[in-house]
PDB file of C-alpha atoms in Angstrom:
ATOM      1  CA  UNK A  23     -31.572 221.884 204.913  1.00  0.00           C
ATOM      2  CA  UNK A  24     -32.964 224.470 207.382  1.00  0.00           C
ATOM      3  CA  UNK A  25     -31.193 227.669 208.344  1.00  0.00           C
ATOM      4  CA  UNK A  26     -30.672 226.352 211.898  1.00  0.00           C
ATOM      5  CA  UNK A  27     -29.045 223.180 210.599  1.00  0.00           C
ATOM      6  CA  UNK A  28     -26.765 225.189 208.322  1.00  0.00           C
ATOM      7  CA  UNK A  29     -25.743 227.446 211.226  1.00  0.00           C
ATOM      8  CA  UNK A  30     -24.928 224.418 213.379  1.00  0.00           C
ATOM      9  CA  UNK A  31     -22.732 222.917 210.622  1.00  0.00           C
ATOM     10  CA  UNK A  32     -20.863 226.168 210.211  1.00  0.00           C
ATOM     11  CA  UNK A  33     -20.433 226.449 213.981  1.00  0.00           C
ATOM     12  CA  UNK A  34     -19.029 222.911 214.345  1.00  0.00           C
ATOM     13  CA  UNK A  35     -16.719 223.439 211.365  1.00  0.00           C
ATOM     14  CA  UNK A  36     -15.298 226.561 213.009  1.00  0.00           C
ATOM     15  CA  UNK A  37     -14.856 224.767 216.337  1.00  0.00           C
ATOM     16  CA  UNK A  38     -13.017 221.856 214.727  1.00  0.00           C
ATOM     17  CA  UNK A  39     -10.747 224.245 212.803  1.00  0.00           C
ATOM     18  CA  UNK A  40      -9.894 226.090 215.989  1.00  0.00           C
ATOM     19  CA  UNK A  41      -9.122 222.830 217.801  1.00  0.00           C
ATOM     20  CA  UNK A  42      -6.771 221.758 215.020  1.00  0.00           C
ATOM     21  CA  UNK A  43      -4.879 225.013 215.371  1.00  0.00           C
ATOM     22  CA  UNK A  44      -4.708 224.685 219.162  1.00  0.00           C
ATOM     23  CA  UNK A  45      -3.193 221.187 219.053  1.00  0.00           C
ATOM     24  CA  UNK A  46      -0.604 222.353 216.548  1.00  0.00           C
ATOM     25  CA  UNK A  47      -1.672 220.386 213.508  1.00  0.00           C
ATOM     26  CA  UNK A  48      -0.483 221.834 210.232  1.00  0.00           C
ATOM     27  CA  UNK A  49      -2.831 221.834 207.302  1.00  0.00           C
ATOM     28  CA  UNK A  50      -0.760 219.159 205.550  1.00  0.00           C
ATOM     29  CA  UNK A  51      -0.111 216.982 208.608  1.00  0.00           C
ATOM     30  CA  UNK A  52       3.601 217.820 208.619  1.00  0.00           C
ATOM     31  CA  UNK A  53       6.008 216.230 211.101  1.00  0.00           C
ATOM     32  CA  UNK A  54       6.758 218.657 213.911  1.00  0.00           C
ATOM     33  CA  UNK A  55       9.203 216.827 216.222  1.00  0.00           C
ATOM     34  CA  UNK A  56      11.876 214.088 215.978  1.00  0.00           C
ATOM     35  CA  UNK A  57       9.765 211.748 218.108  1.00  0.00           C
ATOM     36  CA  UNK A  58       7.162 211.570 215.350  1.00  0.00           C
ATOM     37  CA  UNK A  59       9.475 209.783 212.889  1.00  0.00           C
ATOM     38  CA  UNK A  60       9.429 206.574 214.956  1.00  0.00           C
ATOM     39  CA  UNK A  61       8.387 203.697 212.694  1.00  0.00           C
ATOM     40  CA  UNK A  62       8.456 205.799 209.520  1.00  0.00           C
ATOM     41  CA  UNK A  63      10.519 205.287 206.367  1.00  0.00           C
ATOM     42  CA  UNK A  64      13.667 207.345 206.887  1.00  0.00           C
ATOM     43  CA  UNK A  65      16.383 208.184 204.392  1.00  0.00           C
ATOM     44  CA  UNK A  66      20.090 208.650 205.126  1.00  0.00           C
ATOM     45  CA  UNK A  67      23.332 208.633 203.187  1.00  0.00           C
ATOM     46  CA  UNK A  68      24.942 205.211 202.928  1.00  0.00           C
ATOM     47  CA  UNK A  69      27.934 204.672 205.189  1.00  0.00           C
ATOM     48  CA  UNK A  70      27.169 207.557 207.531  1.00  0.00           C
ATOM     49  CA  UNK A  71      26.293 207.541 211.248  1.00  0.00           C
ATOM     50  CA  UNK A  72      22.910 208.924 210.188  1.00  0.00           C
ATOM     51  CA  UNK A  73      22.043 205.602 208.551  1.00  0.00           C
ATOM     52  CA  UNK A  74      22.486 203.843 211.879  1.00  0.00           C
ATOM     53  CA  UNK A  75      20.169 206.377 213.474  1.00  0.00           C
ATOM     54  CA  UNK A  76      17.627 205.809 210.703  1.00  0.00           C
ATOM     55  CA  UNK A  77      17.653 202.071 211.440  1.00  0.00           C
ATOM     56  CA  UNK A  78      17.139 202.752 215.142  1.00  0.00           C
ATOM     57  CA  UNK A  79      14.144 204.996 214.522  1.00  0.00           C
ATOM     58  CA  UNK A  80      12.265 203.344 211.669  1.00  0.00           C
ATOM     59  CA  UNK A  81      12.647 201.630 208.305  1.00  0.00           C
ATOM     60  CA  UNK A  82      15.917 202.890 206.860  1.00  0.00           C
ATOM     61  CA  UNK A  83      16.526 203.667 203.188  1.00  0.00           C
ATOM     62  CA  UNK A  84      20.161 204.163 202.167  1.00  0.00           C
ATOM     63  CA  UNK A  85      20.962 206.681 199.435  1.00  0.00           C
ATOM     64  CA  UNK A  86      24.207 207.288 197.584  1.00  0.00           C
ATOM     65  CA  UNK A  87      23.551 210.894 196.623  1.00  0.00           C
ATOM     66  CA  UNK A  88      21.991 213.846 198.416  1.00  0.00           C
ATOM     67  CA  UNK A  89      19.977 214.908 195.361  1.00  0.00           C
ATOM     68  CA  UNK A  90      18.428 211.443 194.971  1.00  0.00           C
ATOM     69  CA  UNK A  91      17.504 211.436 198.644  1.00  0.00           C
ATOM     70  CA  UNK A  92      15.868 214.881 198.452  1.00  0.00           C
ATOM     71  CA  UNK A  93      13.864 213.828 195.397  1.00  0.00           C
ATOM     72  CA  UNK A  94      12.599 210.788 197.309  1.00  0.00           C
ATOM     73  CA  UNK A  95      11.595 212.970 200.248  1.00  0.00           C
ATOM     74  CA  UNK A  96       9.748 215.492 198.096  1.00  0.00           C
ATOM     75  CA  UNK A  97       8.027 212.678 196.163  1.00  0.00           C
ATOM     76  CA  UNK A  98       6.863 211.117 199.479  1.00  0.00           C
ATOM     77  CA  UNK A  99       8.817 207.913 198.820  1.00  0.00           C
ATOM     78  CA  UNK A 100      10.333 208.444 202.272  1.00  0.00           C
ATOM     79  CA  UNK A 101       8.882 210.322 205.221  1.00  0.00           C
ATOM     80  CA  UNK A 102      12.000 212.026 206.578  1.00  0.00           C
ATOM     81  CA  UNK A 103      15.781 212.270 206.294  1.00  0.00           C
ATOM     82  CA  UNK A 104      18.400 212.119 209.058  1.00  0.00           C
ATOM     83  CA  UNK A 105      21.625 214.013 208.448  1.00  0.00           C
ATOM     84  CA  UNK A 106      24.494 215.724 210.242  1.00  0.00           C
ATOM     85  CA  UNK A 107      23.457 219.304 210.980  1.00  0.00           C
ATOM     86  CA  UNK A 108      26.026 221.300 209.017  1.00  0.00           C
ATOM     87  CA  UNK A 109      25.531 219.234 205.854  1.00  0.00           C
ATOM     88  CA  UNK A 110      21.750 219.351 206.299  1.00  0.00           C
ATOM     89  CA  UNK A 111      21.696 223.143 206.599  1.00  0.00           C
ATOM     90  CA  UNK A 112      23.580 223.571 203.341  1.00  0.00           C
ATOM     91  CA  UNK A 113      21.417 220.996 201.560  1.00  0.00           C
ATOM     92  CA  UNK A 114      18.099 222.476 202.724  1.00  0.00           C
ATOM     93  CA  UNK A 115      19.240 225.957 201.736  1.00  0.00           C
ATOM     94  CA  UNK A 116      19.500 224.745 198.137  1.00  0.00           C
ATOM     95  CA  UNK A 117      16.378 222.517 198.103  1.00  0.00           C
ATOM     96  CA  UNK A 118      12.837 223.833 197.922  1.00  0.00           C
ATOM     97  CA  UNK A 119       9.932 222.251 199.752  1.00  0.00           C
ATOM     98  CA  UNK A 120      11.907 220.845 202.703  1.00  0.00           C
ATOM     99  CA  UNK A 121      12.877 222.067 206.152  1.00  0.00           C
ATOM    100  CA  UNK A 122      14.863 221.040 209.239  1.00  0.00           C
ATOM    101  CA  UNK A 123      12.998 220.378 212.475  1.00  0.00           C
ATOM    102  CA  UNK A 124      13.910 222.861 215.193  1.00  0.00           C
ATOM    103  CA  UNK A 125      14.802 220.145 217.727  1.00  0.00           C
ATOM    104  CA  UNK A 126      17.874 217.965 216.973  1.00  0.00           C
ATOM    105  CA  UNK A 127      17.383 214.202 216.883  1.00  0.00           C
ATOM    106  CA  UNK A 128      20.573 213.435 218.811  1.00  0.00           C
ATOM    107  CA  UNK A 129      23.735 215.125 220.033  1.00  0.00           C
ATOM    108  CA  UNK A 130      26.832 213.269 221.232  1.00  0.00           C
ATOM    109  CA  UNK A 131      30.543 213.795 221.812  1.00  0.00           C
ATOM    110  CA  UNK A 132      33.019 212.549 219.211  1.00  0.00           C
ATOM    111  CA  UNK A 133      35.744 210.383 220.757  1.00  0.00           C
ATOM    112  CA  UNK A 134      38.517 208.112 219.507  1.00  0.00           C
ATOM    113  CA  UNK A 135      38.454 204.343 220.042  1.00  0.00           C
ATOM    114  CA  UNK A 136      41.701 202.847 221.377  1.00  0.00           C
ATOM    115  CA  UNK A 137      42.424 199.286 222.509  1.00  0.00           C
ATOM    116  CA  UNK A 138      41.817 198.567 226.199  1.00  0.00           C
ATOM    117  CA  UNK A 139      45.358 197.331 226.754  1.00  0.00           C
ATOM    118  CA  UNK A 140      46.988 200.337 225.080  1.00  0.00           C
ATOM    119  CA  UNK A 141      46.751 202.780 227.986  1.00  0.00           C
ATOM    120  CA  UNK A 142      49.967 204.514 226.925  1.00  0.00           C
ATOM    121  CA  UNK A 143      48.469 205.419 223.542  1.00  0.00           C
ATOM    122  CA  UNK A 144      45.239 206.566 225.209  1.00  0.00           C
ATOM    123  CA  UNK A 145      47.187 208.951 227.443  1.00  0.00           C
ATOM    124  CA  UNK A 146      49.286 210.196 224.512  1.00  0.00           C
ATOM    125  CA  UNK A 147      46.171 210.867 222.401  1.00  0.00           C
ATOM    126  CA  UNK A 148      44.439 212.676 225.266  1.00  0.00           C
ATOM    127  CA  UNK A 149      47.531 214.839 225.787  1.00  0.00           C
ATOM    128  CA  UNK A 150      47.604 215.603 222.059  1.00  0.00           C
ATOM    129  CA  UNK A 151      43.916 216.532 222.088  1.00  0.00           C
ATOM    130  CA  UNK A 152      44.534 218.858 225.039  1.00  0.00           C
ATOM    131  CA  UNK A 153      47.295 220.592 223.077  1.00  0.00           C
ATOM    132  CA  UNK A 154      45.126 220.872 219.971  1.00  0.00           C
ATOM    133  CA  UNK A 155      42.299 222.308 222.037  1.00  0.00           C
ATOM    134  CA  UNK A 156      44.617 224.834 223.670  1.00  0.00           C
ATOM    135  CA  UNK A 157      46.070 226.064 220.368  1.00  0.00           C
ATOM    136  CA  UNK A 158      42.636 226.375 218.745  1.00  0.00           C
ATOM    137  CA  UNK A 159      42.989 223.577 216.191  1.00  0.00           C
ATOM    138  CA  UNK A 160      39.967 221.570 217.348  1.00  0.00           C
ATOM    139  CA  UNK A 161      37.757 224.642 217.459  1.00  0.00           C
ATOM    140  CA  UNK A 162      38.990 225.703 214.024  1.00  0.00           C
ATOM    141  CA  UNK A 163      38.321 222.305 212.450  1.00  0.00           C
ATOM    142  CA  UNK A 164      34.818 222.205 213.937  1.00  0.00           C
ATOM    143  CA  UNK A 165      34.225 225.679 212.507  1.00  0.00           C
ATOM    144  CA  UNK A 166      35.534 224.562 209.112  1.00  0.00           C
ATOM    145  CA  UNK A 167      33.460 221.395 208.776  1.00  0.00           C
ATOM    146  CA  UNK A 168      30.360 222.107 210.856  1.00  0.00           C
ATOM    147  CA  UNK A 169      29.879 225.808 210.098  1.00  0.00           C
ATOM    148  CA  UNK A 170      31.540 225.964 206.663  1.00  0.00           C
ATOM    149  CA  UNK A 171      34.095 228.416 208.043  1.00  0.00           C
ATOM    150  CA  UNK A 172      37.343 229.422 206.369  1.00  0.00           C
ATOM    151  CA  UNK A 173      39.722 227.758 208.853  1.00  0.00           C
ATOM    152  CA  UNK A 174      42.533 225.699 207.289  1.00  0.00           C
ATOM    153  CA  UNK A 175      44.764 223.476 209.402  1.00  0.00           C
ATOM    154  CA  UNK A 176      48.464 224.245 209.062  1.00  0.00           C
ATOM    155  CA  UNK A 177      50.947 221.597 210.281  1.00  0.00           C
ATOM    156  CA  UNK A 178      53.498 222.869 212.802  1.00  0.00           C
ATOM    157  CA  UNK A 179      57.016 223.520 211.585  1.00  0.00           C
ATOM    158  CA  UNK A 180      59.945 221.223 212.380  1.00  0.00           C
ATOM    159  CA  UNK A 181      57.955 218.124 213.301  1.00  0.00           C
ATOM    160  CA  UNK A 182      60.237 215.468 214.789  1.00  0.00           C
ATOM    161  CA  UNK A 183      58.984 212.159 213.460  1.00  0.00           C
ATOM    162  CA  UNK A 184      59.506 208.961 215.400  1.00  0.00           C
ATOM    163  CA  UNK A 185      59.954 205.497 213.873  1.00  0.00           C
ATOM    164  CA  UNK A 186      56.851 203.440 213.232  1.00  0.00           C
ATOM    165  CA  UNK A 187      53.284 204.371 212.413  1.00  0.00           C
ATOM    166  CA  UNK A 188      49.709 204.244 213.720  1.00  0.00           C
ATOM    167  CA  UNK A 189      46.881 202.645 211.762  1.00  0.00           C
ATOM    168  CA  UNK A 190      43.700 204.735 211.888  1.00  0.00           C
ATOM    169  CA  UNK A 191      40.318 203.337 210.826  1.00  0.00           C
ATOM    170  CA  UNK A 192      37.703 205.579 209.174  1.00  0.00           C
ATOM    171  CA  UNK A 193      34.455 204.968 207.299  1.00  0.00           C
ATOM    172  CA  UNK A 194      35.166 205.801 203.631  1.00  0.00           C
ATOM    173  CA  UNK A 195      31.911 207.639 202.912  1.00  0.00           C
ATOM    174  CA  UNK A 196      30.784 209.561 205.975  1.00  0.00           C
ATOM    175  CA  UNK A 197      30.756 213.294 205.195  1.00  0.00           C
ATOM    176  CA  UNK A 198      31.685 215.656 206.759  1.00  0.00           C
ATOM    177  CA  UNK A 199      33.686 213.353 209.048  1.00  0.00           C
ATOM    178  CA  UNK A 200      35.611 211.156 206.577  1.00  0.00           C
ATOM    179  CA  UNK A 201      35.151 210.811 202.831  1.00  0.00           C
ATOM    180  CA  UNK A 202      36.999 210.891 199.515  1.00  0.00           C
ATOM    181  CA  UNK A 203      36.992 214.175 197.621  1.00  0.00           C
ATOM    182  CA  UNK A 204      36.980 214.742 193.848  1.00  0.00           C
ATOM    183  CA  UNK A 205      40.716 214.043 193.766  1.00  0.00           C
ATOM    184  CA  UNK A 206      40.164 210.705 195.554  1.00  0.00           C
ATOM    185  CA  UNK A 207      41.923 212.014 198.655  1.00  0.00           C
ATOM    186  CA  UNK A 208      40.723 211.094 202.142  1.00  0.00           C
ATOM    187  CA  UNK A 209      39.441 214.286 203.809  1.00  0.00           C
ATOM    188  CA  UNK A 210      37.013 215.376 206.522  1.00  0.00           C
ATOM    189  CA  UNK A 211      36.812 216.485 210.121  1.00  0.00           C
ATOM    190  CA  UNK A 212      37.937 213.169 211.617  1.00  0.00           C
ATOM    191  CA  UNK A 213      40.744 212.778 209.090  1.00  0.00           C
ATOM    192  CA  UNK A 214      42.210 216.180 209.907  1.00  0.00           C
ATOM    193  CA  UNK A 215      41.904 215.584 213.650  1.00  0.00           C
ATOM    194  CA  UNK A 216      43.841 212.322 213.260  1.00  0.00           C
ATOM    195  CA  UNK A 217      46.483 214.030 211.102  1.00  0.00           C
ATOM    196  CA  UNK A 218      46.899 216.788 213.699  1.00  0.00           C
ATOM    197  CA  UNK A 219      47.269 214.191 216.463  1.00  0.00           C
ATOM    198  CA  UNK A 220      49.933 212.431 214.372  1.00  0.00           C
ATOM    199  CA  UNK A 221      51.825 215.700 214.042  1.00  0.00           C
ATOM    200  CA  UNK A 222      51.726 216.318 217.806  1.00  0.00           C
ATOM    201  CA  UNK A 223      52.904 212.775 218.512  1.00  0.00           C
ATOM    202  CA  UNK A 224      55.465 212.905 215.693  1.00  0.00           C
ATOM    203  CA  UNK A 225      54.325 209.669 214.095  1.00  0.00           C
ATOM    204  CA  UNK A 226      53.048 208.720 210.646  1.00  0.00           C
ATOM    205  CA  UNK A 227      49.500 207.501 210.079  1.00  0.00           C
ATOM    206  CA  UNK A 228      48.237 204.824 207.740  1.00  0.00           C
ATOM    207  CA  UNK A 229      44.553 204.693 206.843  1.00  0.00           C
ATOM    208  CA  UNK A 230      42.328 201.635 207.137  1.00  0.00           C
ATOM    209  CA  UNK A 231      39.016 202.094 205.312  1.00  0.00           C
ATOM    210  CA  UNK A 232      36.460 200.340 207.449  1.00  0.00           C
ATOM    211  CA  UNK A 233      32.729 199.755 207.393  1.00  0.00           C
ATOM    212  CA  UNK A 234      31.248 201.913 210.195  1.00  0.00           C
ATOM    213  CA  UNK A 235      29.784 198.805 211.813  1.00  0.00           C
ATOM    214  CA  UNK A 236      33.289 197.303 212.118  1.00  0.00           C
ATOM    215  CA  UNK A 237      35.232 200.258 213.561  1.00  0.00           C
ATOM    216  CA  UNK A 238      35.208 199.038 217.152  1.00  0.00           C
ATOM    217  CA  UNK A 239      35.960 195.481 216.020  1.00  0.00           C
ATOM    218  CA  UNK A 240      38.968 196.709 214.018  1.00  0.00           C
ATOM    219  CA  UNK A 241      40.487 198.215 217.177  1.00  0.00           C
ATOM    220  CA  UNK A 242      39.435 195.328 219.413  1.00  0.00           C
ATOM    221  CA  UNK A 243      41.120 192.771 217.131  1.00  0.00           C
ATOM    222  CA  UNK A 244      44.242 194.883 216.584  1.00  0.00           C
ATOM    223  CA  UNK A 245      43.745 195.726 212.906  1.00  0.00           C
ATOM    224  CA  UNK A 246      43.734 199.432 213.806  1.00  0.00           C
ATOM    225  CA  UNK A 247      45.334 201.426 216.617  1.00  0.00           C
ATOM    226  CA  UNK A 248      42.695 204.165 216.494  1.00  0.00           C
ATOM    227  CA  UNK A 249      39.181 204.461 215.067  1.00  0.00           C
ATOM    228  CA  UNK A 250      37.132 207.579 214.411  1.00  0.00           C
ATOM    229  CA  UNK A 251      33.559 207.912 213.155  1.00  0.00           C
ATOM    230  CA  UNK A 252      31.579 205.819 215.630  1.00  0.00           C
ATOM    231  CA  UNK A 253      29.099 206.287 218.459  1.00  0.00           C
ATOM    232  CA  UNK A 254      30.980 206.098 221.799  1.00  0.00           C
ATOM    233  CA  UNK A 255      28.379 203.878 223.468  1.00  0.00           C
ATOM    234  CA  UNK A 256      28.954 201.212 220.800  1.00  0.00           C
ATOM    235  CA  UNK A 257      32.388 200.418 222.204  1.00  0.00           C
ATOM    236  CA  UNK A 258      31.559 200.384 225.892  1.00  0.00           C
ATOM    237  CA  UNK A 259      33.384 197.513 227.541  1.00  0.00           C
ATOM    238  CA  UNK A 260      35.377 196.668 224.389  1.00  0.00           C
ATOM    239  CA  UNK A 261      37.646 199.664 223.797  1.00  0.00           C
ATOM    240  CA  UNK A 262      38.902 202.738 225.609  1.00  0.00           C
ATOM    241  CA  UNK A 263      37.453 206.100 224.664  1.00  0.00           C
ATOM    242  CA  UNK A 264      39.541 209.236 224.367  1.00  0.00           C
ATOM    243  CA  UNK A 265      38.484 212.622 225.638  1.00  0.00           C
ATOM    244  CA  UNK A 266      36.028 214.331 223.241  1.00  0.00           C
ATOM    245  CA  UNK A 267      37.398 216.338 220.324  1.00  0.00           C
ATOM    246  CA  UNK A 268      34.061 217.701 219.036  1.00  0.00           C
ATOM    247  CA  UNK A 269      30.312 217.175 219.245  1.00  0.00           C
ATOM    248  CA  UNK A 270      28.049 215.775 216.537  1.00  0.00           C
ATOM    249  CA  UNK A 271      24.488 216.939 215.969  1.00  0.00           C
ATOM    250  CA  UNK A 272      22.064 214.985 213.778  1.00  0.00           C
ATOM    251  CA  UNK A 273      18.829 216.592 212.619  1.00  0.00           C
ATOM    252  CA  UNK A 274      15.666 215.550 210.808  1.00  0.00           C
ATOM    253  CA  UNK A 275      14.687 216.947 207.410  1.00  0.00           C
ATOM    254  CA  UNK A 276      11.008 216.788 206.445  1.00  0.00           C
ATOM    255  CA  UNK A 277       8.696 218.200 203.805  1.00  0.00           C
ATOM    256  CA  UNK A 278       7.278 221.667 204.353  1.00  0.00           C
TER     257      UNK A 278
END
């Protein structure tokens, strides 16, 4: 090989390297935006809204533990993970070799599903949400569950309970919105919002554990009075939607 040929090869190698930098390619071909996960194999926790998003964006893989899912991501069994932002931030902080994309995948308001014919309950729930917003309860619960803050909901004193009860449908395994803790108690953001609404209305709540795909159907067919833990657009034309009580943000976790 002549000196001129060698110089040309070096020159073209440098040019190609510079072009790769200019177009933003990382040296390992890492995913850089949520749009790039379309059609990929995407992991999400079973029973969570993130799993629905995974199905909408690619080939979904359901996992029953965060550690198993992170191992699959690092081992390149899956290409990415979709997760609610607050949970994802805590998980990534304790997992090497992974990162959260800067741009969220989706953001949407959290609302409560109520039967179309039950306008009185819709108005009562909206009034309760307005009161909980005014006294700082909704902001505090969002801080507690989405930012791992130290807020703790305290029921008001001297609650006047009315006869009867409301049946509230939740997914049983959808952290941080609704899930069972180590003591097998139903907890989470949505659970505490529903409890606070019950206190404002002065009425007891009973819980209906429901597959997330059946939440709207449960309200539509009268098995539940309220449902939390669903995407509002899923119930359009079938159920009423309350005013928002919080916003959900889902992000994408990828390998570094």
